Short mmCIF file of N, CA and C in Angstrom, two decimals:
data_model
loop_
_atom_site.label_atom_id
_atom_site.label_comp_id
_atom_site.label_asym_id
_atom_site.label_seq_id
_atom_site.Cartn_x
_atom_site.Cartn_y
_atom_site.Cartn_z
N MET A 113 0.85 -1.17 0.00
CA MET A 113 0.00 0.00 0.00
C MET A 113 0.89 1.23 0.00
N SER A 114 0.60 2.15 -0.90
CA SER A 114 1.41 3.37 -0.98
C SER A 114 0.91 4.41 0.03
N THR A 115 1.78 5.34 0.35
CA THR A 115 1.41 6.41 1.29
C THR A 115 1.04 7.67 0.51
N ILE A 116 0.19 8.45 1.10
CA ILE A 116 -0.23 9.72 0.50
C ILE A 116 0.81 10.77 0.88
N LYS A 117 1.35 11.45 -0.13
CA LYS A 117 2.46 12.36 0.11
C LYS A 117 2.11 13.84 0.06
N SER A 118 0.90 14.16 -0.42
CA SER A 118 0.53 15.58 -0.47
C SER A 118 -0.99 15.73 -0.36
N LEU A 119 -1.40 16.97 -0.06
CA LEU A 119 -2.83 17.27 0.02
C LEU A 119 -3.49 17.10 -1.35
N ASP A 120 -2.80 17.48 -2.42
CA ASP A 120 -3.34 17.32 -3.77
C ASP A 120 -3.58 15.86 -4.10
N GLU A 121 -2.66 15.00 -3.69
CA GLU A 121 -2.82 13.58 -3.94
C GLU A 121 -4.04 13.04 -3.19
N LEU A 122 -4.23 13.50 -1.95
CA LEU A 122 -5.40 13.10 -1.17
C LEU A 122 -6.69 13.58 -1.83
N LYS A 123 -6.70 14.83 -2.32
CA LYS A 123 -7.89 15.36 -2.99
C LYS A 123 -8.21 14.58 -4.25
N LYS A 124 -7.18 14.18 -4.98
CA LYS A 124 -7.39 13.40 -6.21
C LYS A 124 -8.01 12.04 -5.89
N ILE A 125 -7.52 11.41 -4.84
CA ILE A 125 -8.08 10.12 -4.42
C ILE A 125 -9.54 10.29 -4.00
N ARG A 126 -9.83 11.39 -3.28
CA ARG A 126 -11.20 11.66 -2.84
C ARG A 126 -12.13 11.83 -4.05
N GLU A 127 -11.70 12.62 -5.04
CA GLU A 127 -12.52 12.84 -6.24
C GLU A 127 -12.78 11.54 -6.99
N GLN A 128 -11.77 10.70 -7.10
CA GLN A 128 -11.94 9.42 -7.78
C GLN A 128 -12.93 8.53 -7.03
N SER A 129 -12.84 8.53 -5.71
CA SER A 129 -13.75 7.70 -4.90
C SER A 129 -15.18 8.21 -4.99
N LEU A 130 -15.36 9.54 -4.96
CA LEU A 130 -16.71 10.11 -5.06
C LEU A 130 -17.33 9.80 -6.42
N LYS A 131 -16.52 9.84 -7.47
CA LYS A 131 -17.02 9.53 -8.81
C LYS A 131 -17.50 8.07 -8.88
N LYS A 132 -16.75 7.17 -8.26
CA LYS A 132 -17.16 5.77 -8.24
C LYS A 132 -18.44 5.58 -7.43
N MET A 133 -18.59 6.32 -6.35
CA MET A 133 -19.80 6.21 -5.53
C MET A 133 -21.02 6.72 -6.30
N GLU A 134 -20.84 7.74 -7.14
CA GLU A 134 -21.95 8.27 -7.92
C GLU A 134 -22.51 7.22 -8.86
N LEU A 135 -21.67 6.33 -9.35
CA LEU A 135 -22.13 5.27 -10.25
C LEU A 135 -23.12 4.35 -9.56
N ARG A 136 -23.11 4.36 -8.24
CA ARG A 136 -24.02 3.49 -7.50
C ARG A 136 -25.34 4.17 -7.20
N THR A 137 -25.41 5.51 -7.33
CA THR A 137 -26.63 6.20 -6.96
C THR A 137 -27.22 7.03 -8.09
N VAL A 138 -26.40 7.64 -8.93
CA VAL A 138 -26.89 8.50 -10.00
C VAL A 138 -27.44 7.65 -11.13
N GLY A 139 -28.43 8.16 -11.81
CA GLY A 139 -28.95 7.46 -12.97
C GLY A 139 -30.10 6.53 -12.63
N ALA A 140 -30.65 6.67 -11.45
CA ALA A 140 -31.75 5.81 -11.04
C ALA A 140 -33.07 6.27 -11.65
N GLU A 141 -33.03 6.69 -12.88
CA GLU A 141 -34.23 7.13 -13.56
C GLU A 141 -34.86 5.96 -14.30
N LYS A 142 -36.09 6.16 -14.73
CA LYS A 142 -36.85 5.08 -15.33
C LYS A 142 -36.19 4.48 -16.58
N ASP A 143 -35.52 5.28 -17.39
CA ASP A 143 -34.92 4.76 -18.62
C ASP A 143 -33.46 4.37 -18.45
N SER A 144 -33.00 4.27 -17.24
CA SER A 144 -31.61 3.89 -16.98
C SER A 144 -31.44 2.38 -16.99
N ILE A 145 -30.22 1.96 -17.24
CA ILE A 145 -29.87 0.55 -17.17
C ILE A 145 -29.38 0.26 -15.77
N LYS A 146 -29.91 -0.81 -15.20
CA LYS A 146 -29.57 -1.17 -13.82
C LYS A 146 -28.79 -2.48 -13.81
N ILE A 147 -27.66 -2.49 -13.13
CA ILE A 147 -26.86 -3.70 -13.01
C ILE A 147 -26.83 -4.11 -11.54
N LEU A 148 -27.32 -5.31 -11.26
CA LEU A 148 -27.33 -5.82 -9.90
C LEU A 148 -26.18 -6.81 -9.74
N ILE A 149 -25.43 -6.67 -8.67
CA ILE A 149 -24.33 -7.60 -8.41
C ILE A 149 -24.57 -8.27 -7.07
N GLY A 150 -24.61 -9.60 -7.08
CA GLY A 150 -24.83 -10.36 -5.85
C GLY A 150 -23.62 -10.23 -4.93
N MET A 151 -23.83 -9.59 -3.80
CA MET A 151 -22.74 -9.35 -2.86
C MET A 151 -23.00 -10.00 -1.51
N ALA A 152 -23.70 -11.13 -1.51
CA ALA A 152 -23.87 -11.89 -0.27
C ALA A 152 -22.55 -12.59 0.04
N THR A 153 -22.49 -13.30 1.12
CA THR A 153 -21.26 -13.98 1.53
C THR A 153 -20.74 -14.90 0.43
N CYS A 154 -21.66 -15.63 -0.21
CA CYS A 154 -21.24 -16.55 -1.27
C CYS A 154 -20.65 -15.80 -2.45
N GLY A 155 -21.22 -14.66 -2.78
CA GLY A 155 -20.71 -13.86 -3.89
C GLY A 155 -19.35 -13.26 -3.58
N ILE A 156 -19.22 -12.72 -2.40
CA ILE A 156 -17.94 -12.11 -1.99
C ILE A 156 -16.85 -13.18 -1.94
N ALA A 157 -17.19 -14.35 -1.40
CA ALA A 157 -16.21 -15.43 -1.32
C ALA A 157 -15.76 -15.88 -2.71
N ALA A 158 -16.64 -15.75 -3.70
CA ALA A 158 -16.32 -16.17 -5.06
C ALA A 158 -15.66 -15.06 -5.88
N GLY A 159 -15.52 -13.86 -5.30
CA GLY A 159 -14.81 -12.79 -6.01
C GLY A 159 -15.68 -11.65 -6.51
N ALA A 160 -16.87 -11.47 -5.93
CA ALA A 160 -17.78 -10.42 -6.40
C ALA A 160 -17.22 -9.00 -6.23
N ARG A 161 -16.32 -8.82 -5.28
CA ARG A 161 -15.73 -7.47 -5.12
C ARG A 161 -14.89 -7.11 -6.35
N ASP A 162 -14.15 -8.06 -6.88
CA ASP A 162 -13.38 -7.81 -8.11
C ASP A 162 -14.32 -7.56 -9.28
N THR A 163 -15.41 -8.32 -9.32
CA THR A 163 -16.40 -8.13 -10.38
C THR A 163 -16.97 -6.72 -10.32
N LEU A 164 -17.36 -6.30 -9.11
CA LEU A 164 -17.90 -4.95 -8.92
C LEU A 164 -16.89 -3.90 -9.37
N SER A 165 -15.63 -4.05 -8.96
CA SER A 165 -14.60 -3.08 -9.34
C SER A 165 -14.41 -3.02 -10.85
N GLY A 166 -14.38 -4.17 -11.50
CA GLY A 166 -14.21 -4.22 -12.95
C GLY A 166 -15.36 -3.52 -13.67
N ILE A 167 -16.58 -3.79 -13.23
CA ILE A 167 -17.75 -3.17 -13.86
C ILE A 167 -17.75 -1.66 -13.63
N LEU A 168 -17.50 -1.23 -12.39
CA LEU A 168 -17.47 0.21 -12.10
C LEU A 168 -16.36 0.91 -12.89
N ASP A 169 -15.20 0.29 -12.98
CA ASP A 169 -14.09 0.89 -13.75
C ASP A 169 -14.46 1.04 -15.22
N GLU A 170 -15.10 0.02 -15.80
CA GLU A 170 -15.45 0.08 -17.22
C GLU A 170 -16.54 1.14 -17.46
N ILE A 171 -17.51 1.23 -16.57
CA ILE A 171 -18.55 2.26 -16.71
C ILE A 171 -17.92 3.64 -16.64
N ASP A 172 -16.99 3.80 -15.71
CA ASP A 172 -16.29 5.07 -15.55
C ASP A 172 -15.44 5.38 -16.78
N LYS A 173 -14.72 4.38 -17.25
CA LYS A 173 -13.84 4.57 -18.41
C LYS A 173 -14.62 4.98 -19.65
N GLN A 174 -15.81 4.41 -19.82
CA GLN A 174 -16.63 4.72 -20.98
C GLN A 174 -17.58 5.90 -20.74
N ASN A 175 -17.50 6.45 -19.53
CA ASN A 175 -18.30 7.62 -19.16
C ASN A 175 -19.80 7.40 -19.42
N LEU A 176 -20.30 6.25 -19.01
CA LEU A 176 -21.72 5.92 -19.18
C LEU A 176 -22.50 6.54 -18.03
N ASP A 177 -23.41 7.46 -18.35
CA ASP A 177 -24.17 8.11 -17.28
C ASP A 177 -25.59 7.59 -17.15
N ASN A 178 -25.97 6.62 -17.98
CA ASN A 178 -27.31 6.05 -17.86
C ASN A 178 -27.29 4.64 -17.26
N VAL A 179 -26.17 4.28 -16.67
CA VAL A 179 -26.02 2.96 -16.06
C VAL A 179 -25.70 3.14 -14.59
N TYR A 180 -26.42 2.45 -13.75
CA TYR A 180 -26.05 2.47 -12.34
C TYR A 180 -25.99 1.06 -11.78
N VAL A 181 -25.18 0.92 -10.76
CA VAL A 181 -24.86 -0.39 -10.20
C VAL A 181 -25.41 -0.48 -8.77
N VAL A 182 -26.02 -1.61 -8.47
CA VAL A 182 -26.59 -1.84 -7.15
C VAL A 182 -26.02 -3.13 -6.57
N GLN A 183 -25.51 -3.06 -5.38
CA GLN A 183 -25.06 -4.26 -4.68
C GLN A 183 -26.28 -4.87 -4.00
N VAL A 184 -26.51 -6.15 -4.23
CA VAL A 184 -27.66 -6.83 -3.62
C VAL A 184 -27.18 -8.05 -2.84
N GLY A 185 -28.10 -8.64 -2.10
CA GLY A 185 -27.77 -9.84 -1.33
C GLY A 185 -27.83 -11.07 -2.23
N CYS A 186 -28.09 -12.19 -1.60
CA CYS A 186 -28.12 -13.46 -2.34
C CYS A 186 -29.23 -13.44 -3.39
N MET A 187 -28.89 -13.84 -4.61
CA MET A 187 -29.85 -13.87 -5.70
C MET A 187 -30.33 -15.29 -5.96
N GLY A 188 -29.86 -16.25 -5.16
CA GLY A 188 -30.31 -17.63 -5.28
C GLY A 188 -29.54 -18.47 -6.27
N TYR A 189 -28.44 -17.96 -6.78
CA TYR A 189 -27.62 -18.71 -7.73
C TYR A 189 -26.22 -18.94 -7.15
N CYS A 190 -26.15 -19.42 -5.93
CA CYS A 190 -24.87 -19.56 -5.23
C CYS A 190 -23.88 -20.42 -6.02
N TYR A 191 -24.37 -21.39 -6.77
CA TYR A 191 -23.49 -22.27 -7.54
C TYR A 191 -22.78 -21.54 -8.67
N ALA A 192 -23.26 -20.34 -9.02
CA ALA A 192 -22.72 -19.62 -10.17
C ALA A 192 -22.15 -18.26 -9.79
N GLU A 193 -21.83 -18.06 -8.53
CA GLU A 193 -21.29 -16.77 -8.09
C GLU A 193 -19.92 -16.52 -8.70
N PRO A 194 -19.59 -15.26 -8.90
CA PRO A 194 -20.35 -14.04 -8.78
C PRO A 194 -21.42 -13.92 -9.88
N VAL A 195 -22.58 -13.40 -9.46
CA VAL A 195 -23.73 -13.28 -10.34
C VAL A 195 -24.02 -11.81 -10.63
N VAL A 196 -24.33 -11.52 -11.88
CA VAL A 196 -24.64 -10.15 -12.31
C VAL A 196 -25.95 -10.20 -13.09
N GLN A 197 -26.90 -9.33 -12.70
CA GLN A 197 -28.17 -9.21 -13.42
C GLN A 197 -28.21 -7.87 -14.13
N VAL A 198 -28.59 -7.89 -15.40
CA VAL A 198 -28.70 -6.65 -16.19
C VAL A 198 -30.17 -6.41 -16.48
N ASN A 199 -30.66 -5.25 -16.05
CA ASN A 199 -32.04 -4.83 -16.33
C ASN A 199 -31.99 -3.65 -17.29
N MET A 200 -32.41 -3.91 -18.52
CA MET A 200 -32.48 -2.83 -19.51
C MET A 200 -33.94 -2.44 -19.69
N PRO A 201 -34.22 -1.17 -19.85
CA PRO A 201 -35.62 -0.73 -19.99
C PRO A 201 -36.33 -1.45 -21.13
N GLY A 202 -37.52 -1.97 -20.84
CA GLY A 202 -38.33 -2.62 -21.86
C GLY A 202 -37.90 -4.02 -22.24
N LYS A 203 -36.93 -4.59 -21.55
CA LYS A 203 -36.46 -5.94 -21.85
C LYS A 203 -36.48 -6.81 -20.61
N GLU A 204 -36.52 -8.13 -20.82
CA GLU A 204 -36.47 -9.06 -19.70
C GLU A 204 -35.09 -9.00 -19.05
N PRO A 205 -35.03 -9.14 -17.74
CA PRO A 205 -33.72 -9.17 -17.05
C PRO A 205 -32.90 -10.37 -17.50
N ILE A 206 -31.60 -10.19 -17.57
CA ILE A 206 -30.67 -11.26 -17.92
C ILE A 206 -29.74 -11.48 -16.74
N VAL A 207 -29.59 -12.74 -16.33
CA VAL A 207 -28.69 -13.06 -15.21
C VAL A 207 -27.49 -13.82 -15.76
N TYR A 208 -26.31 -13.27 -15.47
CA TYR A 208 -25.06 -13.90 -15.88
C TYR A 208 -24.40 -14.54 -14.66
N GLY A 209 -23.72 -15.67 -14.87
CA GLY A 209 -23.05 -16.35 -13.78
C GLY A 209 -21.56 -16.53 -14.01
N ASN A 210 -20.84 -16.72 -12.90
CA ASN A 210 -19.38 -16.90 -12.90
C ASN A 210 -18.69 -15.71 -13.55
N ILE A 211 -19.05 -14.52 -13.11
CA ILE A 211 -18.55 -13.29 -13.72
C ILE A 211 -17.38 -12.73 -12.91
N ASP A 212 -16.21 -12.72 -13.51
CA ASP A 212 -15.06 -12.07 -12.89
C ASP A 212 -14.96 -10.64 -13.46
N ALA A 213 -13.90 -9.92 -13.09
CA ALA A 213 -13.77 -8.53 -13.54
C ALA A 213 -13.69 -8.44 -15.06
N LYS A 214 -12.97 -9.36 -15.69
CA LYS A 214 -12.82 -9.34 -17.15
C LYS A 214 -14.17 -9.57 -17.84
N LYS A 215 -14.93 -10.55 -17.34
CA LYS A 215 -16.24 -10.83 -17.93
C LYS A 215 -17.21 -9.68 -17.64
N GLY A 216 -17.05 -9.03 -16.49
CA GLY A 216 -17.88 -7.86 -16.16
C GLY A 216 -17.65 -6.74 -17.17
N ARG A 217 -16.38 -6.54 -17.53
CA ARG A 217 -16.07 -5.52 -18.55
C ARG A 217 -16.68 -5.91 -19.90
N GLU A 218 -16.67 -7.21 -20.18
CA GLU A 218 -17.26 -7.71 -21.43
C GLU A 218 -18.77 -7.45 -21.45
N ILE A 219 -19.43 -7.60 -20.32
CA ILE A 219 -20.87 -7.32 -20.23
C ILE A 219 -21.12 -5.85 -20.58
N ILE A 220 -20.29 -4.97 -20.04
CA ILE A 220 -20.45 -3.54 -20.34
C ILE A 220 -20.22 -3.29 -21.84
N ASN A 221 -19.15 -3.85 -22.38
CA ASN A 221 -18.80 -3.58 -23.78
C ASN A 221 -19.77 -4.21 -24.78
N LYS A 222 -20.27 -5.38 -24.50
CA LYS A 222 -21.14 -6.06 -25.47
C LYS A 222 -22.62 -5.88 -25.16
N HIS A 223 -23.04 -6.27 -23.97
CA HIS A 223 -24.47 -6.21 -23.66
C HIS A 223 -24.95 -4.76 -23.52
N ILE A 224 -24.28 -3.99 -22.69
CA ILE A 224 -24.74 -2.62 -22.43
C ILE A 224 -24.51 -1.72 -23.63
N GLN A 225 -23.35 -1.77 -24.22
CA GLN A 225 -23.02 -0.85 -25.31
C GLN A 225 -23.62 -1.27 -26.65
N LYS A 226 -23.61 -2.57 -26.96
CA LYS A 226 -24.02 -3.02 -28.29
C LYS A 226 -25.34 -3.81 -28.29
N GLY A 227 -25.85 -4.15 -27.12
CA GLY A 227 -27.09 -4.92 -27.05
C GLY A 227 -26.91 -6.40 -27.36
N GLU A 228 -25.67 -6.87 -27.37
CA GLU A 228 -25.38 -8.29 -27.66
C GLU A 228 -25.37 -9.09 -26.36
N LEU A 229 -26.13 -10.16 -26.32
CA LEU A 229 -26.12 -11.01 -25.13
C LEU A 229 -24.89 -11.90 -25.15
N LEU A 230 -24.35 -12.19 -24.00
CA LEU A 230 -23.22 -13.11 -23.88
C LEU A 230 -23.80 -14.48 -23.53
N GLU A 231 -24.24 -15.18 -24.54
CA GLU A 231 -25.02 -16.42 -24.38
C GLU A 231 -24.33 -17.46 -23.49
N ASP A 232 -23.02 -17.59 -23.60
CA ASP A 232 -22.29 -18.59 -22.83
C ASP A 232 -22.30 -18.32 -21.33
N LEU A 233 -22.57 -17.09 -20.94
CA LEU A 233 -22.51 -16.72 -19.52
C LEU A 233 -23.89 -16.61 -18.89
N ILE A 234 -24.95 -16.71 -19.67
CA ILE A 234 -26.31 -16.54 -19.16
C ILE A 234 -26.73 -17.76 -18.35
N ILE A 235 -27.25 -17.52 -17.14
CA ILE A 235 -27.80 -18.62 -16.35
C ILE A 235 -29.32 -18.52 -16.26
N SER A 236 -29.89 -17.33 -16.54
CA SER A 236 -31.34 -17.20 -16.51
C SER A 236 -31.77 -15.97 -17.29
N LYS A 237 -32.80 -16.14 -18.10
CA LYS A 237 -33.43 -14.99 -18.75
C LYS A 237 -34.93 -15.22 -18.88
N SER A 238 -35.45 -16.06 -18.00
CA SER A 238 -36.87 -16.38 -18.09
C SER A 238 -37.57 -16.20 -16.76
N PHE A 239 -37.50 -15.04 -16.20
CA PHE A 239 -38.26 -14.75 -14.99
C PHE A 239 -38.78 -13.33 -15.09
N HIS A 240 -39.71 -13.03 -14.23
CA HIS A 240 -40.32 -11.70 -14.26
C HIS A 240 -39.86 -10.92 -13.04
N ARG A 241 -39.70 -9.65 -13.24
CA ARG A 241 -39.35 -8.77 -12.12
C ARG A 241 -40.56 -8.61 -11.23
N VAL A 242 -40.32 -8.48 -9.96
CA VAL A 242 -41.41 -8.25 -9.00
C VAL A 242 -41.54 -6.77 -8.79
#
């Protein structure tokens, strides 16, 4: 772990952290894309924190302001953790399983940006939102 050597460096770290936090709260409008990441004990043990970081970094890198990320508890797919659900307006939710940071970035680049489903990673796309 590196040490902070100046006030400017501390301010820069603060700004970067606040920007990442905004991705979790901003954009909660009706036409926004919502990404749910299972962060229960099973998800965290399987690497969901890395998945979350990868997805947040990619959203930030691509400056997507209509996508927000929500950490949720157990989604019932413990065998396939880390699990990511994508809710796009007007479409059925898609649940992806065994998602690491690299695959999370792929979800952003293909599913979110181009509308292409990652068929090999889908574990469920046949349920209704409550």
